[in-house]
Amino acid sequence: AQKITQTQPGMFVQEKEAVTLDCTYDTSDQSYGLFWYKQPSSGEMIFLIYQGSYDEQNATEGRYSLNFQKARKSANLVISASQLGDSAMYFCAMREPPYSNFGNEKLTFGTGTRLTIIP
Amino acid sequence: NAGVTQTPKFQVLKTGQSMTLQCAQDMNHNSMYWYRQDPGMGLRLIYYSASEGTTDKGEVPNGYNVSRLNKREFSLRLESAAPSQTSVYFCASGSYEQFFGPGTRLTVL
């Protein structure tokens, strides 16, 4: 079974509009972490935002916020006031136990959403 | 401070050839990882190393070997390349936040 599901292969959004990228996850652990990465056409992976399973508030980083709904097992990324530079692939990822003392943090990635911002 | 560096950036191999992908990080991280990225499949973990001297298999280890040479360096070896190993390979390091290298685009003919 898919641990991370991103159901939107591609999205087109008008510049300056807000956009929500969907991510649902599957885990039986109580302690886990959720990440979003951006991959522009140049290919590098850029960390955007992190949400821990015990965090009571939704994470925010500038124009990025994570809409965390634990009971629904969803961790949607919200980008406010989209810009042309936001056009990229976006990946949701999850970190699960077991964690070693050395901080073994394996990530499981979704298949990604290609976001295109239209001027 | 270069972060995570990978060499080479591009490589074309013939079926059956071998090669080693190199990765180095200068952030003093204990954990390092190798992922592959295929179209429509996201990133999948090949091998990881939680500390110097230890390595473990990830989701798709078949056809690969790794060496954690020291704390800085983590290499990935293809002993006998196959067309199914055509992919983009990413090295990463870190724990809470993983920092990724620029990737190696490998084509096996």
CSV table of N, CA, C and O in Angstrom, one decimal, chain B:
chain,number,residue,atom,x,y,z
B,1,ASN,N,31.5,26.3,2.3
B,1,ASN,CA,30.5,25.3,2.7
B,1,ASN,C,29.7,24.8,1.5
B,1,ASN,O,28.8,25.5,1.0
B,2,ALA,N,30.1,23.6,0.9
B,2,ALA,CA,29.5,23.2,-0.3
B,2,ALA,C,28.2,22.4,-0.1
B,2,ALA,O,27.4,22.2,-1.1
B,3,GLY,N,27.9,21.9,1.1
B,3,GLY,CA,26.7,21.1,1.3
B,3,GLY,C,27.0,19.7,0.9
B,3,GLY,O,27.9,19.0,1.4
B,4,VAL,N,26.1,19.2,0.0
B,4,VAL,CA,26.3,17.8,-0.5
B,4,VAL,C,26.7,17.9,-2.0
B,4,VAL,O,26.0,18.6,-2.8
B,5,THR,N,27.8,17.3,-2.3
B,5,THR,CA,28.3,17.3,-3.7
B,5,THR,C,28.3,15.9,-4.2
B,5,THR,O,28.5,14.9,-3.5
B,6,GLN,N,28.0,15.7,-5.5
B,6,GLN,CA,27.9,14.5,-6.2
B,6,GLN,C,28.7,14.5,-7.5
B,6,GLN,O,28.7,15.5,-8.2
B,7,THR,N,29.4,13.5,-7.8
B,7,THR,CA,30.1,13.3,-9.1
B,7,THR,C,29.9,11.9,-9.6
B,7,THR,O,29.8,11.0,-8.9
B,8,PRO,N,29.7,11.8,-11.0
B,8,PRO,CA,29.6,12.9,-11.9
B,8,PRO,C,28.2,13.4,-12.0
B,8,PRO,O,27.3,12.9,-11.3
B,9,LYS,N,28.0,14.4,-12.8
B,9,LYS,CA,26.6,15.0,-13.0
B,9,LYS,C,25.9,14.2,-14.1
B,9,LYS,O,24.6,14.0,-14.0
B,10,PHE,N,26.6,13.7,-15.0
B,10,PHE,CA,25.9,12.9,-16.1
B,10,PHE,C,26.9,11.7,-16.4
B,10,PHE,O,28.1,11.8,-16.3
B,11,GLN,N,26.2,10.6,-16.8
B,11,GLN,CA,27.0,9.4,-17.2
B,11,GLN,C,26.2,8.5,-18.1
B,11,GLN,O,25.0,8.3,-17.9
B,12,VAL,N,26.9,8.0,-19.1
B,12,VAL,CA,26.2,7.0,-20.0
B,12,VAL,C,27.1,5.8,-19.9
B,12,VAL,O,28.3,5.8,-20.1
B,13,LEU,N,26.4,4.7,-19.7
B,13,LEU,CA,27.1,3.4,-19.6
B,13,LEU,C,26.4,2.4,-20.6
B,13,LEU,O,25.3,2.5,-21.0
B,14,LYS,N,27.2,1.4,-20.9
B,14,LYS,CA,26.7,0.3,-21.7
B,14,LYS,C,26.3,-0.8,-20.7
B,14,LYS,O,26.9,-0.9,-19.6
B,15,THR,N,25.3,-1.6,-21.1
B,15,THR,CA,24.9,-2.7,-20.2
B,15,THR,C,26.1,-3.6,-19.8
B,15,THR,O,26.9,-4.0,-20.7
B,16,GLY,N,26.2,-3.9,-18.5
B,16,GLY,CA,27.3,-4.7,-18.0
B,16,GLY,C,28.5,-3.9,-17.5
B,16,GLY,O,29.3,-4.5,-16.8
B,17,GLN,N,28.6,-2.7,-17.8
B,17,GLN,CA,29.7,-1.9,-17.3
B,17,GLN,C,29.5,-1.5,-15.8
B,17,GLN,O,28.3,-1.6,-15.3
B,18,SER,N,30.5,-1.2,-15.2
B,18,SER,CA,30.4,-0.8,-13.8
B,18,SER,C,30.8,0.6,-13.6
B,18,SER,O,31.5,1.2,-14.4
B,19,MET,N,30.3,1.2,-12.5
B,19,MET,CA,30.7,2.6,-12.2
B,19,MET,C,30.4,2.8,-10.7
B,19,MET,O,29.6,2.1,-10.1
B,20,THR,N,31.0,3.9,-10.2
B,20,THR,CA,30.8,4.3,-8.8
B,20,THR,C,30.4,5.8,-8.8
B,20,THR,O,31.0,6.6,-9.4
B,21,LEU,N,29.3,6.0,-8.1
B,21,LEU,CA,28.8,7.4,-7.9
B,21,LEU,C,29.4,7.9,-6.6
B,21,LEU,O,29.2,7.2,-5.6
B,22,GLN,N,29.9,9.1,-6.6
B,22,GLN,CA,30.6,9.6,-5.4
B,22,GLN,C,29.7,10.7,-4.8
B,22,GLN,O,29.0,11.4,-5.5
B,23,CYS,N,29.7,10.7,-3.4
B,23,CYS,CA,28.9,11.7,-2.7
B,23,CYS,C,29.8,12.1,-1.5
B,23,CYS,O,30.3,11.3,-0.8
B,24,ALA,N,29.8,13.4,-1.2
B,24,ALA,CA,30.5,13.9,-0.1
B,24,ALA,C,29.7,15.1,0.5
B,24,ALA,O,29.0,15.8,-0.2
B,25,GLN,N,29.7,15.2,1.9
B,25,GLN,CA,29.0,16.3,2.6
B,25,GLN,C,30.0,16.9,3.6
B,25,GLN,O,30.8,16.2,4.2
B,26,ASP,N,29.8,18.2,3.8
B,26,ASP,CA,30.7,18.9,4.7
B,26,ASP,C,29.9,19.5,5.9
B,26,ASP,O,30.3,20.5,6.5
B,27,MET,N,28.8,18.9,6.2
B,27,MET,CA,27.9,19.4,7.3
B,27,MET,C,28.0,18.5,8.6
B,27,MET,O,27.2,18.7,9.5
B,28,ASN,N,29.0,17.6,8.6
B,28,ASN,CA,29.2,16.8,9.8
B,28,ASN,C,28.0,15.9,10.2
B,28,ASN,O,27.8,15.6,11.3
B,29,HIS,N,27.2,15.5,9.2
B,29,HIS,CA,26.1,14.7,9.4
B,29,HIS,C,26.5,13.2,9.6
B,29,HIS,O,27.4,12.7,8.9
B,30,ASN,N,25.8,12.6,10.5
B,30,ASN,CA,26.0,11.1,10.7
B,30,ASN,C,25.3,10.3,9.6
B,30,ASN,O,25.9,9.4,9.1
B,31,SER,N,24.1,10.7,9.2
B,31,SER,CA,23.3,10.0,8.3
B,31,SER,C,23.5,10.4,6.9
B,31,SER,O,23.5,11.6,6.6
B,32,MET,N,23.6,9.4,6.0
B,32,MET,CA,23.7,9.7,4.6
B,32,MET,C,22.8,8.7,3.8
B,32,MET,O,22.6,7.6,4.3
B,33,TYR,N,22.3,9.1,2.6
B,33,TYR,CA,21.3,8.3,1.9
B,33,TYR,C,21.6,8.3,0.4
B,33,TYR,O,22.1,9.3,-0.1
B,34,TRP,N,21.2,7.3,-0.3
B,34,TRP,CA,21.1,7.3,-1.7
B,34,TRP,C,19.7,7.0,-2.2
B,34,TRP,O,19.1,6.0,-1.7
B,35,TYR,N,19.2,7.8,-3.1
B,35,TYR,CA,17.8,7.7,-3.6
B,35,TYR,C,18.0,7.6,-5.2
B,35,TYR,O,18.9,8.1,-5.7
B,36,ARG,N,17.0,7.0,-5.8
B,36,ARG,CA,16.8,7.1,-7.2
B,36,ARG,C,15.5,7.7,-7.5
B,36,ARG,O,14.5,7.5,-6.8
B,37,GLN,N,15.4,8.5,-8.6
B,37,GLN,CA,14.2,9.1,-9.0
B,37,GLN,C,13.8,8.7,-10.4
B,37,GLN,O,14.6,9.0,-11.4
B,38,ASP,N,12.7,8.0,-10.6
B,38,ASP,CA,12.2,7.6,-11.9
B,38,ASP,C,10.9,8.4,-12.2
B,38,ASP,O,10.2,8.7,-11.3
B,39,PRO,N,10.6,8.6,-13.4
B,39,PRO,CA,9.4,9.4,-13.8
B,39,PRO,C,8.2,8.7,-13.2
B,39,PRO,O,8.0,7.5,-13.3
B,40,GLY,N,7.3,9.5,-12.6
B,40,GLY,CA,6.1,9.0,-12.0
B,40,GLY,C,6.2,8.2,-10.8
B,40,GLY,O,5.2,7.6,-10.3
B,41,MET,N,7.4,8.0,-10.2
B,41,MET,CA,7.6,7.1,-9.1
B,41,MET,C,8.2,7.9,-7.8
B,41,MET,O,8.4,7.3,-6.8
B,42,GLY,N,8.4,9.1,-8.0
B,42,GLY,CA,9.0,9.8,-6.8
B,42,GLY,C,10.4,9.3,-6.5
B,42,GLY,O,11.0,8.7,-7.4
B,43,LEU,N,10.9,9.6,-5.4
B,43,LEU,CA,12.2,9.2,-4.9
B,43,LEU,C,12.1,7.9,-4.1
B,43,LEU,O,11.2,7.8,-3.2
B,44,ARG,N,13.0,7.0,-4.4
B,44,ARG,CA,13.0,5.7,-3.6
B,44,ARG,C,14.3,5.5,-3.0
B,44,ARG,O,15.3,5.7,-3.7
B,45,LEU,N,14.3,5.0,-1.8
B,45,LEU,CA,15.6,4.9,-1.1
B,45,LEU,C,16.3,3.6,-1.5
B,45,LEU,O,15.7,2.5,-1.5
B,46,ILE,N,17.6,3.7,-1.9
B,46,ILE,CA,18.3,2.5,-2.3
B,46,ILE,C,19.1,2.0,-1.1
B,46,ILE,O,18.9,0.8,-0.8
B,47,TYR,N,19.9,2.8,-0.5
B,47,TYR,CA,20.7,2.4,0.7
B,47,TYR,C,20.8,3.6,1.6
B,47,TYR,O,20.7,4.8,1.1
B,48,TYR,N,21.1,3.4,2.8
B,48,TYR,CA,21.4,4.5,3.8
B,48,TYR,C,22.5,4.0,4.7
B,48,TYR,O,22.8,2.9,4.9
B,49,SER,N,23.0,5.1,5.4
B,49,SER,CA,24.1,4.8,6.4
B,49,SER,C,23.8,5.7,7.5
B,49,SER,O,23.8,7.0,7.4
B,50,ALA,N,23.5,5.1,8.7
B,50,ALA,CA,23.2,5.9,9.9
B,50,ALA,C,24.4,6.5,10.6
B,50,ALA,O,24.3,7.4,11.3
B,51,SER,N,25.5,5.9,10.3
B,51,SER,CA,26.8,6.4,10.9
B,51,SER,C,27.9,5.8,10.1
B,51,SER,O,27.8,4.8,9.4
B,52,GLU,N,29.1,6.4,10.3
B,52,GLU,CA,30.3,5.8,9.7
B,52,GLU,C,30.5,4.4,10.1
B,52,GLU,O,30.4,4.0,11.2
B,53,GLY,N,30.7,3.6,9.1
B,53,GLY,CA,30.9,2.1,9.3
B,53,GLY,C,29.7,1.3,9.2
B,53,GLY,O,29.7,0.1,9.3
B,54,THR,N,28.5,1.9,9.1
B,54,THR,CA,27.2,1.1,9.0
B,54,THR,C,26.5,1.5,7.7
B,54,THR,O,26.4,2.6,7.3
B,55,THR,N,25.9,0.5,7.1
B,55,THR,CA,25.1,0.7,5.9
B,55,THR,C,23.9,-0.3,6.0
B,55,THR,O,24.0,-1.4,6.6
B,56,ASP,N,22.8,0.1,5.5
B,56,ASP,CA,21.6,-0.7,5.4
B,56,ASP,C,20.8,-0.6,4.1
B,56,ASP,O,20.9,0.5,3.5
B,57,LYS,N,20.1,-1.6,3.8
B,57,LYS,CA,19.3,-1.6,2.6
B,57,LYS,C,18.1,-0.7,2.7
B,57,LYS,O,17.4,-0.7,3.8
B,58,GLY,N,17.7,-0.1,1.6
B,58,GLY,CA,16.4,0.7,1.6
B,58,GLY,C,15.4,-0.1,0.8
B,58,GLY,O,15.4,-1.4,0.9
B,59,GLU,N,14.6,0.6,0.1
B,59,GLU,CA,13.5,0.0,-0.6
B,59,GLU,C,13.9,-0.8,-1.9
B,59,GLU,O,13.3,-1.8,-2.2
B,60,VAL,N,14.9,-0.3,-2.6
B,60,VAL,CA,15.3,-0.9,-3.9
B,60,VAL,C,16.8,-1.1,-4.0
B,60,VAL,O,17.5,-0.5,-4.8
B,61,PRO,N,17.4,-2.0,-3.2
B,61,PRO,CA,18.8,-2.2,-3.1
B,61,PRO,C,19.4,-3.1,-4.2
B,61,PRO,O,20.6,-3.1,-4.4
B,62,ASN,N,18.6,-3.9,-4.9
B,62,ASN,CA,19.1,-4.9,-5.8
B,62,ASN,C,19.9,-4.2,-6.9
B,62,ASN,O,19.4,-3.3,-7.6
B,63,GLY,N,21.1,-4.8,-7.2
B,63,GLY,CA,22.0,-4.3,-8.2
B,63,GLY,C,22.9,-3.2,-7.8
B,63,GLY,O,23.7,-2.7,-8.6
B,64,TYR,N,22.9,-2.8,-6.5
B,64,TYR,CA,23.7,-1.8,-6.0
B,64,TYR,C,24.5,-2.2,-4.8
B,64,TYR,O,24.1,-3.1,-4.0
B,65,ASN,N,25.7,-1.6,-4.6
B,65,ASN,CA,26.4,-1.7,-3.3
B,65,ASN,C,26.9,-0.3,-2.9
B,65,ASN,O,27.0,0.6,-3.7
B,66,VAL,N,27.1,-0.2,-1.6
B,66,VAL,CA,27.5,1.1,-1.1
B,66,VAL,C,28.7,1.0,-0.2
B,66,VAL,O,29.0,-0.1,0.3
B,67,SER,N,29.4,2.1,0.0
B,67,SER,CA,30.5,2.1,0.9
B,67,SER,C,30.5,3.5,1.7
B,67,SER,O,30.4,4.5,1.0
B,68,ARG,N,30.5,3.4,3.0
B,68,ARG,CA,30.6,4.6,3.8
B,68,ARG,C,32.1,4.7,4.1
B,68,ARG,O,32.6,4.2,5.1
B,69,LEU,N,32.8,5.5,3.3
B,69,LEU,CA,34.3,5.5,3.4
B,69,LEU,C,34.7,6.2,4.7
B,69,LEU,O,35.8,5.8,5.3
B,70,ASN,N,34.0,7.2,5.1
B,70,ASN,CA,34.3,8.0,6.3
B,70,ASN,C,33.1,8.8,6.6
B,70,ASN,O,32.0,8.6,5.9
B,71,LYS,N,33.1,9.7,7.5
B,71,LYS,CA,31.9,10.4,7.9
B,71,LYS,C,31.4,11.3,6.7
B,71,LYS,O,30.3,11.5,6.5
B,72,ARG,N,32.3,11.8,5.9
B,72,ARG,CA,32.0,12.7,4.8
B,72,ARG,C,31.5,12.0,3.6
B,72,ARG,O,30.7,12.6,2.8
B,73,GLU,N,32.0,10.8,3.3
B,73,GLU,CA,31.8,10.2,1.9
B,73,GLU,C,31.0,9.0,2.0
B,73,GLU,O,31.2,8.1,2.8
B,74,PHE,N,30.1,8.9,1.0
B,74,PHE,CA,29.2,7.7,0.9
B,74,PHE,C,29.0,7.4,-0.6
B,74,PHE,O,28.4,8.2,-1.4
B,75,SER,N,29.6,6.3,-1.1
B,75,SER,CA,29.6,6.0,-2.5
B,75,SER,C,28.6,4.9,-2.9
B,75,SER,O,28.3,4.0,-2.0
B,76,LEU,N,28.1,5.0,-4.1
B,76,LEU,CA,27.1,4.0,-4.6
B,76,LEU,C,27.8,3.3,-5.8
B,76,LEU,O,28.2,4.0,-6.8
B,77,ARG,N,27.8,2.0,-5.8
B,77,ARG,CA,28.4,1.3,-6.9
B,77,ARG,C,27.4,0.4,-7.7
B,77,ARG,O,26.7,-0.3,-7.1
B,78,LEU,N,27.5,0.5,-9.0
B,78,LEU,CA,26.8,-0.4,-9.9
B,78,LEU,C,27.8,-1.4,-10.5
B,78,LEU,O,28.7,-1.0,-11.2
B,79,GLU,N,27.7,-2.7,-10.1
B,79,GLU,CA,28.7,-3.6,-10.5
B,79,GLU,C,28.5,-4.0,-12.0
B,79,GLU,O,29.5,-4.2,-12.7
B,80,SER,N,27.3,-4.2,-12.4
B,80,SER,CA,27.0,-4.6,-13.8
B,80,SER,C,25.7,-3.9,-14.2
B,80,SER,O,24.6,-4.4,-13.9
B,81,ALA,N,25.9,-2.7,-14.8
B,81,ALA,CA,24.7,-1.9,-15.1
B,81,ALA,C,23.7,-2.5,-16.0
B,81,ALA,O,24.1,-3.2,-16.9
B,82,ALA,N,22.4,-2.2,-15.7
B,82,ALA,CA,21.3,-2.7,-16.5
B,82,ALA,C,20.5,-1.5,-17.0
B,82,ALA,O,20.4,-0.5,-16.3
B,83,PRO,N,19.8,-1.6,-18.1
B,83,PRO,CA,18.9,-0.5,-18.6
B,83,PRO,C,17.9,-0.1,-17.5
B,83,PRO,O,17.5,1.1,-17.4
B,84,SER,N,17.5,-1.0,-16.6
B,84,SER,CA,16.5,-0.6,-15.6
B,84,SER,C,17.1,0.3,-14.5
B,84,SER,O,16.4,0.9,-13.7
B,85,GLN,N,18.4,0.5,-14.6
B,85,GLN,CA,19.1,1.4,-13.6
B,85,GLN,C,19.2,2.8,-14.2
B,85,GLN,O,19.8,3.7,-13.5
B,86,THR,N,18.7,3.0,-15.4
B,86,THR,CA,18.6,4.4,-15.9
B,86,THR,C,17.7,5.2,-15.0
B,86,THR,O,16.6,4.8,-14.8
B,87,SER,N,18.3,6.3,-14.5
B,87,SER,CA,17.5,7.0,-13.5
B,87,SER,C,18.4,8.3,-13.1
B,87,SER,O,19.5,8.5,-13.6
B,88,VAL,N,17.8,9.1,-12.2
B,88,VAL,CA,18.5,10.2,-11.6
B,88,VAL,C,18.8,9.8,-10.2
B,88,VAL,O,17.9,9.4,-9.5
B,89,TYR,N,20.0,9.8,-9.8
B,89,TYR,CA,20.4,9.4,-8.4
B,89,TYR,C,20.8,10.6,-7.6
B,89,TYR,O,21.5,11.5,-8.0
B,90,PHE,N,20.2,10.6,-6.4
B,90,PHE,CA,20.4,11.7,-5.4
B,90,PHE,C,21.0,11.1,-4.2
B,90,PHE,O,20.6,10.1,-3.6
B,91,CYS,N,22.0,11.8,-3.7
B,91,CYS,CA,22.6,11.6,-2.4
B,91,CYS,C,22.1,12.6,-1.5
B,91,CYS,O,21.8,13.8,-1.9
B,92,ALA,N,21.8,12.2,-0.2
B,92,ALA,CA,21.4,13.2,0.8
B,92,ALA,C,22.1,12.9,2.1
B,92,ALA,O,22.6,11.8,2.4
B,93,SER,N,22.1,13.9,2.9
B,93,SER,CA,22.6,13.8,4.3
B,93,SER,C,21.8,14.6,5.3
B,93,SER,O,21.1,15.5,4.9
B,94,GLY,N,21.9,14.2,6.5
B,94,GLY,CA,21.1,14.9,7.6
B,94,GLY,C,20.2,14.0,8.3
B,94,GLY,O,20.0,12.9,8.0
B,95,SER,N,19.5,14.6,9.3
B,95,SER,CA,18.6,13.8,10.1
B,95,SER,C,17.2,14.5,10.0
B,95,SER,O,16.4,14.2,9.2
B,96,TYR,N,16.9,15.4,10.9
B,96,TYR,CA,15.7,16.1,10.9
B,96,TYR,C,15.3,16.7,9.5
B,96,TYR,O,14.3,16.5,8.9
B,97,GLU,N,16.3,17.4,8.9
B,97,GLU,CA,16.1,17.9,7.5
B,97,GLU,C,17.2,17.3,6.7
B,97,GLU,O,18.4,17.3,7.0
B,98,GLN,N,16.8,16.7,5.6
B,98,GLN,CA,17.8,16.1,4.7
B,98,GLN,C,18.1,17.1,3.6
B,98,GLN,O,17.3,17.7,3.0
B,99,PHE,N,19.5,17.2,3.4
B,99,PHE,CA,20.0,18.1,2.4
B,99,PHE,C,20.4,17.2,1.2
B,99,PHE,O,21.1,16.2,1.4
B,100,PHE,N,20.0,17.6,0.0
B,100,PHE,CA,20.2,16.8,-1.2
B,100,PHE,C,21.3,17.3,-2.0
B,100,PHE,O,21.5,18.6,-2.1
B,101,GLY,N,22.0,16.4,-2.7
B,101,GLY,CA,23.0,16.8,-3.7
B,101,GLY,C,22.3,17.2,-5.0
B,101,GLY,O,21.1,17.0,-5.1
B,102,PRO,N,23.0,17.6,-6.0
B,102,PRO,CA,22.4,18.1,-7.3
B,102,PRO,C,21.9,16.9,-8.1
B,102,PRO,O,21.2,17.2,-9.1
B,103,GLY,N,22.3,15.7,-7.9
B,103,GLY,CA,21.9,14.6,-8.6
B,103,GLY,C,22.9,14.1,-9.7
B,103,GLY,O,23.7,14.9,-10.2
B,104,THR,N,22.8,12.9,-10.1
B,104,THR,CA,23.5,12.3,-11.2
B,104,THR,C,22.5,11.7,-12.1
B,104,THR,O,21.8,10.8,-11.8
B,105,ARG,N,22.6,12.1,-13.4
B,105,ARG,CA,21.7,11.5,-14.4
B,105,ARG,C,22.4,10.4,-15.1
B,105,ARG,O,23.4,10.7,-15.8
B,106,LEU,N,22.0,9.2,-14.9
B,106,LEU,CA,22.6,8.0,-15.5
B,106,LEU,C,21.7,7.3,-16.5
B,106,LEU,O,20.6,7.1,-16.3
B,107,THR,N,22.4,7.1,-17.7
B,107,THR,CA,21.7,6.4,-18.7
B,107,THR,C,22.5,5.1,-19.0
B,107,THR,O,23.7,5.1,-19.2
B,108,VAL,N,21.7,4.0,-19.0
B,108,VAL,CA,22.4,2.7,-19.3
B,108,VAL,C,21.8,2.2,-20.6
B,108,VAL,O,20.6,2.0,-20.7
B,109,LEU,N,22.6,2.0,-21.6
B,109,LEU,CA,22.2,1.6,-23.0
B,109,LEU,C,22.2,0.1,-23.1
B,109,LEU,O,23.0,-0.6,-22.5
